[in-house]
Tab-separated table of C-alpha atoms and ligand atoms in Angstrom:
chain	number	residue	atom	x	y	z
K	1	MET	CA	95.202	-35.606	115.366
K	2	ALA	CA	95.685	-37.844	112.389
K	3	VAL	CA	98.219	-40.610	112.914
K	4	PRO	CA	100.118	-42.268	110.063
K	5	GLN	CA	98.950	-45.854	109.508
K	6	ARG	CA	102.403	-47.178	108.774
K	7	ARG	CA	105.987	-46.187	108.981
K	8	GLN	CA	107.522	-44.542	105.908
K	9	THR	CA	110.602	-46.179	104.444
K	10	ARG	CA	113.939	-44.449	104.732
K	11	SER	CA	113.859	-43.958	100.959
K	12	ARG	CA	110.478	-42.198	101.093
K	13	GLY	CA	111.652	-39.819	103.823
K	14	HIS	CA	114.726	-39.031	101.781
K	15	MET	CA	112.627	-38.406	98.665
K	16	ARG	CA	110.479	-35.897	100.572
K	17	ARG	CA	113.469	-34.176	102.060
K	18	SER	CA	115.141	-33.841	98.666
K	19	HIS	CA	113.303	-30.528	98.284
K	20	HIS	CA	114.392	-29.070	101.664
K	21	ALA	CA	117.784	-27.711	100.657
K	22	LEU	CA	118.333	-23.955	101.096
K	23	SER	CA	119.931	-21.930	98.337
K	24	ALA	CA	122.165	-18.953	98.765
K	25	LYS	CA	120.535	-15.523	98.806
K	26	ALA	CA	121.069	-13.392	95.711
K	27	LEU	CA	123.148	-10.350	96.653
K	28	VAL	CA	123.888	-7.206	94.648
K	29	SER	CA	126.242	-4.402	95.636
K	30	CYS	CA	124.990	-0.963	96.575
K	31	THR	CA	125.686	1.663	93.901
K	32	LYS	CA	126.699	4.226	96.537
K	33	CYS	CA	128.731	2.312	99.166
K	34	SER	CA	129.188	-0.962	97.238
K	35	ASN	CA	128.121	-3.027	100.229
K	36	LYS	CA	126.392	-6.313	99.533
K	37	ILE	CA	122.625	-5.852	99.841
K	38	LEU	CA	119.476	-7.771	98.890
K	39	PRO	CA	118.006	-6.664	95.553
K	40	HIS	CA	115.079	-4.183	95.618
K	41	THR	CA	115.839	-3.095	99.193
K	42	VAL	CA	117.082	0.133	100.740
K	43	CYS	CA	120.786	-0.163	101.597
K	44	PRO	CA	120.949	-0.544	105.432
K	45	THR	CA	124.468	0.927	105.501
K	46	CYS	CA	123.995	4.237	103.618
K	47	GLY	CA	120.188	4.396	103.126
K	48	ASN	CA	120.501	4.565	99.384
K	49	TYR	CA	117.734	3.346	97.083
K	50	LYS	CA	117.604	3.909	93.332
K	51	GLY	CA	120.311	6.555	93.510
K	52	ARG	CA	118.749	8.706	96.215
K	53	ASP	CA	118.744	8.712	100.017
K	54	ALA	CA	115.566	6.859	100.903
K	55	ILE	CA	116.142	6.696	104.682
K	56	LYS	CA	118.315	8.519	107.144
K	57	VAL	CA	121.129	6.341	108.495
K	58	LYS	CA	122.972	7.317	111.655
K	59	GLY	CA	126.632	8.100	111.216
K	60	TYR	CA	126.771	8.063	107.411
R	1	LIG	ZN1	124.827	1.628	100.458
């Protein structure tokens, strides 16, 4: 395995990790049950997608 020839400075490590931050997921509310869901996905609570029941959900 390749081994680094010299130690990176603290500043260099910080500069690399400046791109590692996570951002909050975009959430939209379901048109049927108004639960928060990921966009372009079937609602896991009521099975709604684009105004119709795409999947059967137990107990809904
Ligand atoms: Zn829903």
